[in-house]
Short mmCIF file of C-alpha atoms in Angstrom, two decimals:
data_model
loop_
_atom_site.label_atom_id
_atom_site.label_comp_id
_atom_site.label_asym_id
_atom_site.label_seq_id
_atom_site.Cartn_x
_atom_site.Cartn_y
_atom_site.Cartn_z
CA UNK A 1 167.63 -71.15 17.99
CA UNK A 2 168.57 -69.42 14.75
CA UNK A 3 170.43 -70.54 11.71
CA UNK A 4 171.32 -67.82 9.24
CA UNK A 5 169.82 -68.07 5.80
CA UNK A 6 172.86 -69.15 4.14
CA UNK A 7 173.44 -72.70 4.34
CA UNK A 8 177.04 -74.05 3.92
CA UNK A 9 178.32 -75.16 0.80
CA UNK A 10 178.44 -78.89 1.88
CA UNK A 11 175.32 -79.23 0.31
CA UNK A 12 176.86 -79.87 -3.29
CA UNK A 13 177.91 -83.38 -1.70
CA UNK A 14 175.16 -84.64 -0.44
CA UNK A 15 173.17 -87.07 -2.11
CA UNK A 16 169.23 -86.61 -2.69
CA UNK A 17 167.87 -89.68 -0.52
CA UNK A 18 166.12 -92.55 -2.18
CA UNK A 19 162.60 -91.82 -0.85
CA UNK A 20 162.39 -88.11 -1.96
CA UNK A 21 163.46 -89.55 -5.47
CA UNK A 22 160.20 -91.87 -5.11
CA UNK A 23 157.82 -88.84 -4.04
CA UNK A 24 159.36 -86.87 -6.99
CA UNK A 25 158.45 -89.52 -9.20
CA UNK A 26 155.32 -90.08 -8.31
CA UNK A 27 154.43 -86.47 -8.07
CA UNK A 28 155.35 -86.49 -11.77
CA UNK A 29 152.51 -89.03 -12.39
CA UNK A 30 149.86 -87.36 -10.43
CA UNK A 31 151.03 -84.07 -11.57
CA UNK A 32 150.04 -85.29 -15.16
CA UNK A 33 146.94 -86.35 -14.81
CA UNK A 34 145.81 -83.69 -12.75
CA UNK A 35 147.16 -81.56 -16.10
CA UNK A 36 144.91 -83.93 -17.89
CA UNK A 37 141.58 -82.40 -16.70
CA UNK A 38 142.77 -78.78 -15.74
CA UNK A 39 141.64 -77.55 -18.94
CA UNK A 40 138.45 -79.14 -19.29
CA UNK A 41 137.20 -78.96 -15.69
CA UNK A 42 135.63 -75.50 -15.89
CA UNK A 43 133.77 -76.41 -19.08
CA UNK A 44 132.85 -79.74 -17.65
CA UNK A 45 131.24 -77.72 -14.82
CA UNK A 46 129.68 -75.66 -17.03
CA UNK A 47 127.84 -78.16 -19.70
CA UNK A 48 125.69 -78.37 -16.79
CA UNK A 49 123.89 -74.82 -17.67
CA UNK A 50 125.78 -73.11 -14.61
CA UNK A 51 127.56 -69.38 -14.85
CA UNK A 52 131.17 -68.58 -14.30
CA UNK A 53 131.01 -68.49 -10.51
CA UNK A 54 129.64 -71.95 -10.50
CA UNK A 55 132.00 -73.34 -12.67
CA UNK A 56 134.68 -71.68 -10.87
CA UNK A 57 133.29 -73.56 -7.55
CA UNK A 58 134.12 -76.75 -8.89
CA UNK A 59 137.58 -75.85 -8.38
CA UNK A 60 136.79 -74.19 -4.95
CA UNK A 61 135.10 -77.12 -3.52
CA UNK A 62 138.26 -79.25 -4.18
CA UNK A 63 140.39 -77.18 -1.87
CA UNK A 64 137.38 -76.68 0.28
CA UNK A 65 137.70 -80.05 1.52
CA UNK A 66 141.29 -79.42 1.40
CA UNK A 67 141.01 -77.31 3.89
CA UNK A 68 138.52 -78.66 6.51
CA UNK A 69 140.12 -82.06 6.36
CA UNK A 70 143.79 -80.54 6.80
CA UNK A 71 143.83 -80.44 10.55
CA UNK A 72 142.54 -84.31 10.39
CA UNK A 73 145.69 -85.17 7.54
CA UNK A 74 148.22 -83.35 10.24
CA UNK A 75 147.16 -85.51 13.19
CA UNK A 76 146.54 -89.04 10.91
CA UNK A 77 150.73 -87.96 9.23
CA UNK A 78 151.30 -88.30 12.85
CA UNK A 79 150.07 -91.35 14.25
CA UNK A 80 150.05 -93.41 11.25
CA UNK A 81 153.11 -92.45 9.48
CA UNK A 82 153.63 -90.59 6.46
CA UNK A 83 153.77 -93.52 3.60
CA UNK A 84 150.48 -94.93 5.27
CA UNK A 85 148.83 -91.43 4.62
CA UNK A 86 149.74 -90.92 1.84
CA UNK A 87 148.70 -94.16 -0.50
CA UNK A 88 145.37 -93.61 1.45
CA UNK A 89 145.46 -89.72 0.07
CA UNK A 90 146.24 -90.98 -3.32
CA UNK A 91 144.00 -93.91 -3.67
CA UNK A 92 141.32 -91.47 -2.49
CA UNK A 93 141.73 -89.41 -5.38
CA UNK A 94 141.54 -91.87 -7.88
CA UNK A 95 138.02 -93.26 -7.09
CA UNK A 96 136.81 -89.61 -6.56
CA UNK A 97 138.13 -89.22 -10.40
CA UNK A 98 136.67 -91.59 -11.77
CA UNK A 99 133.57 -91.52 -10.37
CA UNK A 100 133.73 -87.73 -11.57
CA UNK A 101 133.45 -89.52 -15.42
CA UNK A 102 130.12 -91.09 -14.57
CA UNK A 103 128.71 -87.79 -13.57
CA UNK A 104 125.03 -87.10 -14.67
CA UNK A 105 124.69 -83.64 -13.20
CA UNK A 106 126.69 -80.56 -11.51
CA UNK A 107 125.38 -81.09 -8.53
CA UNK A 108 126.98 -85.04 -8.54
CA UNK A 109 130.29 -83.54 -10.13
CA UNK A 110 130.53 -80.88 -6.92
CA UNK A 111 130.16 -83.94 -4.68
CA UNK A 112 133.08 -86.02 -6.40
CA UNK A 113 135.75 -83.39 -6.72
CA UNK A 114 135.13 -82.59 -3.13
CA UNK A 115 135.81 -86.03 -1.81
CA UNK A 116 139.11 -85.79 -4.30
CA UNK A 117 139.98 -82.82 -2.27
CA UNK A 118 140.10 -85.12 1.26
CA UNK A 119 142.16 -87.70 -0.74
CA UNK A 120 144.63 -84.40 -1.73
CA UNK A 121 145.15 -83.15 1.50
CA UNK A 122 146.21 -86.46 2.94
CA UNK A 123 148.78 -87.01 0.18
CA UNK A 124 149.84 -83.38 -0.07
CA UNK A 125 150.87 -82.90 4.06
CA UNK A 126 152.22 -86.34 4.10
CA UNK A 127 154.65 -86.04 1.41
CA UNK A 128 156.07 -82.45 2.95
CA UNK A 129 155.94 -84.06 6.20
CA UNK A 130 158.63 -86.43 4.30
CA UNK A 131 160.40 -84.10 3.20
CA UNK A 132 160.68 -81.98 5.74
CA UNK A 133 162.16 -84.89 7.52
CA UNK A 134 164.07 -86.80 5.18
CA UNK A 135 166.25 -83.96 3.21
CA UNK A 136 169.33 -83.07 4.63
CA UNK A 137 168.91 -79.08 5.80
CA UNK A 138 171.40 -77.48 3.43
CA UNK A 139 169.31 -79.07 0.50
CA UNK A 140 166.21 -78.22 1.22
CA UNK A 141 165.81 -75.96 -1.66
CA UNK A 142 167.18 -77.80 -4.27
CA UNK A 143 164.77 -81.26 -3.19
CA UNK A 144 161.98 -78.43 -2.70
CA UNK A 145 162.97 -77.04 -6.10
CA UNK A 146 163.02 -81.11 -7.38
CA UNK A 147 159.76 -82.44 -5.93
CA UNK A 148 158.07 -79.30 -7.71
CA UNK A 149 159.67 -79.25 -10.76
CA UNK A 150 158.55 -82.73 -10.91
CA UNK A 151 155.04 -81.41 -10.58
CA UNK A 152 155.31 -79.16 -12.69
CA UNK A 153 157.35 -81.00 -15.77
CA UNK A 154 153.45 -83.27 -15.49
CA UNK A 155 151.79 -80.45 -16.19
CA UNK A 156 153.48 -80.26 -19.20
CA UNK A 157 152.43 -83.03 -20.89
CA UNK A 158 149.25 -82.91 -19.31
CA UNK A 159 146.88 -79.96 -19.72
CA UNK A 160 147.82 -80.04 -23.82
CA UNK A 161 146.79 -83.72 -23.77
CA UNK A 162 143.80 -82.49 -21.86
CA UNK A 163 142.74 -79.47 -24.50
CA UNK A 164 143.43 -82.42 -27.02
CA UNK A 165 141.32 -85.13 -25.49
CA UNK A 166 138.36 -83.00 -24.86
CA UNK A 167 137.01 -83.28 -28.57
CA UNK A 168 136.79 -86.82 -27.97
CA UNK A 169 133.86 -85.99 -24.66
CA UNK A 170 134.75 -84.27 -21.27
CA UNK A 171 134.85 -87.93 -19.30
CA UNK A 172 138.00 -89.41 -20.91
CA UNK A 173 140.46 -87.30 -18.99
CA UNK A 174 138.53 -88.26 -15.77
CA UNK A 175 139.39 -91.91 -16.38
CA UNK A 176 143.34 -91.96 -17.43
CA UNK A 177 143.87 -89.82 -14.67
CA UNK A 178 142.14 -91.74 -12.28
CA UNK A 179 144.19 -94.59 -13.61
CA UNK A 180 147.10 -92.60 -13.56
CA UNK A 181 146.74 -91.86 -9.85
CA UNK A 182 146.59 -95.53 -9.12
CA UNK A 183 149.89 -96.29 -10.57
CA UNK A 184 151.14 -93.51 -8.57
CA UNK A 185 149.89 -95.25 -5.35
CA UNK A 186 151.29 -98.52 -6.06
CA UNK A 187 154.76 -97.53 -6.91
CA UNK A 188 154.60 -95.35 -3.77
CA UNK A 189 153.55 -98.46 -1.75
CA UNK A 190 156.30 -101.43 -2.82
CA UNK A 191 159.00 -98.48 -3.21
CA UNK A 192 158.68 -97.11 0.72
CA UNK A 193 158.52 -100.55 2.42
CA UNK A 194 160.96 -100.01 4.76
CA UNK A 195 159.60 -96.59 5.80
CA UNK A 196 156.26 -98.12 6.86
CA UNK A 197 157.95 -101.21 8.36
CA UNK A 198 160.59 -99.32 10.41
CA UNK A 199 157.33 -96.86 12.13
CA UNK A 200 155.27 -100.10 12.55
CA UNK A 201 158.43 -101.26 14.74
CA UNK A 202 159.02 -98.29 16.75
CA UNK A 203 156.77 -95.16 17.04
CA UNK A 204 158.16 -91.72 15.91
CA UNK A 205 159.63 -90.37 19.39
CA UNK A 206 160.01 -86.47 17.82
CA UNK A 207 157.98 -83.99 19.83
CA UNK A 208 155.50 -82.38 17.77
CA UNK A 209 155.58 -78.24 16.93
CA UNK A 210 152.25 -77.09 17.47
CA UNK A 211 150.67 -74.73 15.20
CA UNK A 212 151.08 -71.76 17.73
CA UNK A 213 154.60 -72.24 18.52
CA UNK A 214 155.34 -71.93 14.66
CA UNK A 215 153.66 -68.68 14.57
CA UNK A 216 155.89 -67.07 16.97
CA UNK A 217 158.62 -67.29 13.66
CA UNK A 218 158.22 -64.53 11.37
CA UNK A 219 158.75 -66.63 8.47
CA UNK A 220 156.11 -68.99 9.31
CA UNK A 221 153.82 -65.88 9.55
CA UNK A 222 154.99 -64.60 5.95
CA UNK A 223 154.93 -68.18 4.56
CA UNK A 224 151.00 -67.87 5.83
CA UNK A 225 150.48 -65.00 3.60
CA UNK A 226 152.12 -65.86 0.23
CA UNK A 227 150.53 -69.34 0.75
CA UNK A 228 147.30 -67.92 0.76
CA UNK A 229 148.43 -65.15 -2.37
CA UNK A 230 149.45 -68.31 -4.23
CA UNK A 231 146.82 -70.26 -3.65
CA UNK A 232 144.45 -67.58 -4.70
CA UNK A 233 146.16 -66.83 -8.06
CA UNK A 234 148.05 -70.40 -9.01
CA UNK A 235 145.88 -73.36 -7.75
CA UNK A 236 142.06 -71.14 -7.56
CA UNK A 237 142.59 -68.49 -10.35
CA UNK A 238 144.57 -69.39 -12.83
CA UNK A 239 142.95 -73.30 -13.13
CA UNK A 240 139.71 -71.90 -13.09
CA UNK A 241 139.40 -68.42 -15.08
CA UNK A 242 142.25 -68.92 -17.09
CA UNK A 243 140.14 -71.49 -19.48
CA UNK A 244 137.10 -69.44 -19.40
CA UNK A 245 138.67 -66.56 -20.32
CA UNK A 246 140.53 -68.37 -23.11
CA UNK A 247 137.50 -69.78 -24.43
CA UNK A 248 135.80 -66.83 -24.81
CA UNK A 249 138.42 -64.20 -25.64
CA UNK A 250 140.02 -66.47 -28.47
CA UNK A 251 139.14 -69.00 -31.26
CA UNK A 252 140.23 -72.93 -30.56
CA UNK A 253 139.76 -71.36 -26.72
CA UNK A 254 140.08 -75.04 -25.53
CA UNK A 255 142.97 -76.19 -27.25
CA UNK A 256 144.81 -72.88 -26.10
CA UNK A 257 143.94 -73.17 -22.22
CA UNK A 258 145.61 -76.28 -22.43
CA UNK A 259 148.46 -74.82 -24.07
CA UNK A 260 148.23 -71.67 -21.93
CA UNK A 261 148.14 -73.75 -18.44
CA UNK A 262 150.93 -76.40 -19.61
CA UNK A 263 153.23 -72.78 -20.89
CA UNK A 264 152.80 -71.88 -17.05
CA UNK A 265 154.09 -74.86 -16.35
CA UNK A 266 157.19 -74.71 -18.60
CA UNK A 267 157.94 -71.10 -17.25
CA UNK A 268 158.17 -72.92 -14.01
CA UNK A 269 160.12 -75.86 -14.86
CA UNK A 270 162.51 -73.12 -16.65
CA UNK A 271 163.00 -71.23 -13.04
CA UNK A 272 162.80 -73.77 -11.02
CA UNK A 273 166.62 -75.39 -12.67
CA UNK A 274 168.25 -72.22 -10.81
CA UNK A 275 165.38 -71.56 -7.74
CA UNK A 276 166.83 -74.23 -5.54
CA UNK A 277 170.15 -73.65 -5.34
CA UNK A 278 169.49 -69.93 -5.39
CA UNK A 279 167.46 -70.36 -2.48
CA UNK A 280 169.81 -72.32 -0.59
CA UNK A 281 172.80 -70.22 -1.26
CA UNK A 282 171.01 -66.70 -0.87
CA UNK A 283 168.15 -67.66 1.09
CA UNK A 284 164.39 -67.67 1.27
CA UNK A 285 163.34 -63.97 1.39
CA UNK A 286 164.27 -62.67 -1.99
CA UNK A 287 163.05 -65.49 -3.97
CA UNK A 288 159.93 -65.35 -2.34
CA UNK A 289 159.39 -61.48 -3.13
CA UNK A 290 160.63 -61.40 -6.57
CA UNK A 291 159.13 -64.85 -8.10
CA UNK A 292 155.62 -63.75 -6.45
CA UNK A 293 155.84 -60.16 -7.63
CA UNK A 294 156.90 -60.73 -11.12
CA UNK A 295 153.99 -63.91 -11.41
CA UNK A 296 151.44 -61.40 -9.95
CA UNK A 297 151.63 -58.79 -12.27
CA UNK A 298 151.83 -61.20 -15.17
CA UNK A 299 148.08 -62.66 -13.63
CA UNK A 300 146.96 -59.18 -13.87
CA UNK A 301 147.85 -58.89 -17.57
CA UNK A 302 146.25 -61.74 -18.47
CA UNK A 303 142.66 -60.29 -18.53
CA UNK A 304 143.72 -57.66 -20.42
CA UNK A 305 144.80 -58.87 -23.32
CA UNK A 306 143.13 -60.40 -26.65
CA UNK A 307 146.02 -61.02 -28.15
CA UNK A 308 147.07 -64.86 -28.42
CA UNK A 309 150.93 -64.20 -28.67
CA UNK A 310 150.69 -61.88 -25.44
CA UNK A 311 148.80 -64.19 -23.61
CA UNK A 312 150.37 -67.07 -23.88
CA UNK A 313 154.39 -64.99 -23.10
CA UNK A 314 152.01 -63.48 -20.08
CA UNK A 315 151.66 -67.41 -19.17
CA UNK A 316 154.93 -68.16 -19.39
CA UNK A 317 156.27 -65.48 -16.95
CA UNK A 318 153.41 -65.71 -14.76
CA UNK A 319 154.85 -69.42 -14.54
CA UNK A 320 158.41 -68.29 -14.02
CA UNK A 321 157.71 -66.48 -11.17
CA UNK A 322 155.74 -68.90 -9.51
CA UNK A 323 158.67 -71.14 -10.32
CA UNK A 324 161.30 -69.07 -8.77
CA UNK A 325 159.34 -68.93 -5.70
CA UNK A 326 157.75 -72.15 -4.70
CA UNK A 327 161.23 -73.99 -3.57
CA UNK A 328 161.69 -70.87 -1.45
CA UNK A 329 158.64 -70.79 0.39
CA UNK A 330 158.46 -74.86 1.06
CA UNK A 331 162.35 -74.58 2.07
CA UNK A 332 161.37 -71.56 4.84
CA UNK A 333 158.19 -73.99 6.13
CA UNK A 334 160.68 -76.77 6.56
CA UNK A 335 163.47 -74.59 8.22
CA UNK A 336 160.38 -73.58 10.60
CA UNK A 337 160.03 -77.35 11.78
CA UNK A 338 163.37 -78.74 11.26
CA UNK A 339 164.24 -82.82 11.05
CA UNK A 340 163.94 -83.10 15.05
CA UNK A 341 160.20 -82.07 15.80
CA UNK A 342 157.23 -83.72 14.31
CA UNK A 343 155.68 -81.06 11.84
CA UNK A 344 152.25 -83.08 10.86
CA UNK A 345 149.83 -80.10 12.14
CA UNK A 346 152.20 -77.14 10.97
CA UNK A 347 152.40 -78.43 7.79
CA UNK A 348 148.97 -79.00 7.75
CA UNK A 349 147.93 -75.44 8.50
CA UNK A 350 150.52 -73.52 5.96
CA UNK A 351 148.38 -75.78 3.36
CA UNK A 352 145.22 -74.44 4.57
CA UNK A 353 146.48 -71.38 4.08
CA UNK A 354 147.15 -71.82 0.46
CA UNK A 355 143.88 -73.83 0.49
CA UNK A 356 142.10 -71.52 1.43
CA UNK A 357 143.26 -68.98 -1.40
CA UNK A 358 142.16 -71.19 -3.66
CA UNK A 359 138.52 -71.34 -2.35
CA UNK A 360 138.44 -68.16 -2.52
CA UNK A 361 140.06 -67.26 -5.64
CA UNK A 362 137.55 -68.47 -7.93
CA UNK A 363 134.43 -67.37 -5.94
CA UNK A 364 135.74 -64.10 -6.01
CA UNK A 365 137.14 -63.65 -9.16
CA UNK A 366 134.40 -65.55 -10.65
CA UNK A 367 131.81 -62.89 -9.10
CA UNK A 368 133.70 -60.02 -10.25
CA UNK A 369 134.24 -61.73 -13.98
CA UNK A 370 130.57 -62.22 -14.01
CA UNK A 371 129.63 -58.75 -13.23
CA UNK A 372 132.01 -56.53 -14.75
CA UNK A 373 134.32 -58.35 -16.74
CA UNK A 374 137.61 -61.18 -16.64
CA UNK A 375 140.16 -58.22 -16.45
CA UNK A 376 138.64 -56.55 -13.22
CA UNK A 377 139.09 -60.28 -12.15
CA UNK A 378 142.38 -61.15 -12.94
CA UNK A 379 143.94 -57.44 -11.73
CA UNK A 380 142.07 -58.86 -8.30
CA UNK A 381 144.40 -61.68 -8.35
CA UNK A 382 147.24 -59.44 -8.98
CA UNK A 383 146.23 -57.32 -6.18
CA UNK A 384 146.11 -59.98 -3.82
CA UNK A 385 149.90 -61.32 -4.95
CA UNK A 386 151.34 -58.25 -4.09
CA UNK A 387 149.93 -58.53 -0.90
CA UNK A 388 151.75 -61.79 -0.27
CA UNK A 389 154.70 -60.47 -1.29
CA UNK A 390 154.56 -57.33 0.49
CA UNK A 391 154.39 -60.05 4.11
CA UNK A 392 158.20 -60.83 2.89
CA UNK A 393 159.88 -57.70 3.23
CA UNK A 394 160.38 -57.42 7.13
CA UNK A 395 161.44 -60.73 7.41
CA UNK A 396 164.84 -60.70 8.84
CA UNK A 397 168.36 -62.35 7.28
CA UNK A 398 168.42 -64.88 9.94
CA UNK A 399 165.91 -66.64 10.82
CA UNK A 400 164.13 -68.31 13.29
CA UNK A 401 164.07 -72.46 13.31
CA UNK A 402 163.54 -75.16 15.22
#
């Protein structure tokens, strides 16, 4: 069945439903904690005597886990439901953060952020398995557009705290957002009672797309491929050259990766006010293409310059254009499953895909950085953005969806 990418104007009168307003908000909270520790993870890592590509593995493991434990996430969203999942993702998280604190030694730190990443992934599928669900079709980009922008308005506040905090010791941040994260899970908990009371009663009777099925859509396939580009550059890169490269490049290097990471963040809370409803009114293709292209080449520039004024307006547009195209590319994911099938493992493997860019991303770059400098590195992670937006540009005007 197709539906063409142009949804009908109806959706200006619907209503965002309650428990997408509760996911937003608590997306906000975890968003700014994680913002808390962005900028002082790397040089956490690397207080422990280890190079560049170690410290950038801290961040890799993280999605590592991620990634193995995604198919298990898809099938638990499944059979337990997805508020169940998800307190059990979050609450995860927290004790895997704190514990991170009481580190003595990399090698302890490396174990703790990887459990955090099997907490992340159960939280992460769950809530777009809600979503997916839950938000009426011809809104899909503006609640995509919401529930990151929510994300992303966190790590606002957060990384600058972080940069901040981190003359007072690298643990503190561990421990508010650990905190942080526990909130999160609570209000999550009493707010979606009748969610988890209603699948108790009667077990979710939507067949379930299989992962192969959804590759038979071409914008499944695409959404593979810029997942991957963006997980490389946004969520492997960026949070773990970007404040090694700051910190050497410029003086105060802490202070400004904070900045620089929580300036990404405002360039994307800046595109994403018009990225929904552009999405939903022109559809998923062009937003994809141009957000990822303009935010790649901005990447690339980054390891270039040693100016501060340049790279922090390099961070904001890199942010923009990951802004413009995140609502796009979880709107197309969603059209892919639709509110009648049961999305839990195709969900699960589109976030592998992004997971596994940001494994890689770091290694890589982190390698390359090491032997021949950070802007060989970050034109890399330009390089590989293009790619993902390059998958875009034979997807056709109306798409496939189930």
């Amino acid at each position: 069945m197709t539906i063409p990418e142009h949804p009908a104007p109806a959706a200006q009168a619907q209503r965002v439903p309650r428990e997408i307003k509760v996911l937003v908000a608590a997306a906000f909270v975890i968003a700014m904690g994680f913002g808390l520790i962005a900028p002082i993870l790397p040089q956490f890592a690397r207080s422990f005597d280890v190079g560049i590509a170690a410290a950038g593995f801290i961040v890799s493991v993280f999605a590592l886990t991620r990634l193995l434990f995604a198919p298990v996430s898809g099938r638990m969203t499944d059979r337990l439901g997805e508020p169940f999942v998800y307190v059990g993702g979050v609450l995860t998280v927290a004790v895997s953060t704190i514990l991170c604190g009481f580190a003595v030694d990399y090698t302890q730190l490396l174990v703790f952020r990887a459990l955090g990443g099997l907490g992340s992934t159960m939280f992460t599928v769950s809530a777009m398995a809600l979503i997916a669900r839950l938000a009426p079709p011809e809104m899909r980009g503006r609640i995509s557009g919401l529930y990151a922008g929510a994300f992303l308005t966190g790590n606002i506040v957060g990384p600058v705290a972080g940069g901040l905090l981190a003359g007072l010791g690298y643990r503190l941040p561990f421990f508010i957002y650990g905190a942080a994260l526990i909130v999160a899970a609570a209000f999550v908990y009493f707010s979606l009672l009748g969610i988890r009371s209603g699948r108790r009663r009667e077990r979710d009777a939507r067949p379930s797309m299989d992962v192969r099925e959804a590759l038979e859509s071409p914008v499944y396939r695409a959404a593979i491929a810029s997942g991957f580009a963006n997980g490389f550059s946004t969520y492997g890169v960026r949070v773990a050259l970007v404040p090694l490269f700051a910190a050497q490049a410029f003086a105060n290097g802490v202070a400004l990766a904070g900045l620089s990471l929580a300036l990404f963040a405002v360039g994307n809370g800046a595109a994403l006010t018009v990225a929904g409803k552009f999405t939903d009114t022109h559809g998923r293709r062009l937003p994809v293409i141009a957000g990822l292209t303009v935010g790649s080449v901005a990447m690339a520039g980054i390891g270039l310059t040693d100016n501060v004024a340049l790279f922090i307006a390099l961070s904001i547009v890199a942010g923009a254009g990951i802004g413009f195209m995140n609502p796009a590319q979880q709107a197309a994911v969603a059209d892919v499953v639709g509110q009648d099938r049961n999305g839990g493992k195709v969900l699960a493997s589109f976030q592998m895909a992004t997971d596994l860019g940001a494994i890689l991303g770091p290694v890589a770059a982190g390698v390359i950085a090491d032997r021949v400098g950070f802007g060989w590195a970050f034109a890399l992670t330009g390089v590989v953005g293009l790619a993902g937006a390059a998958a875009w540009v034979r997807v056709p005007r109306a798409v496939p969806q189930a």
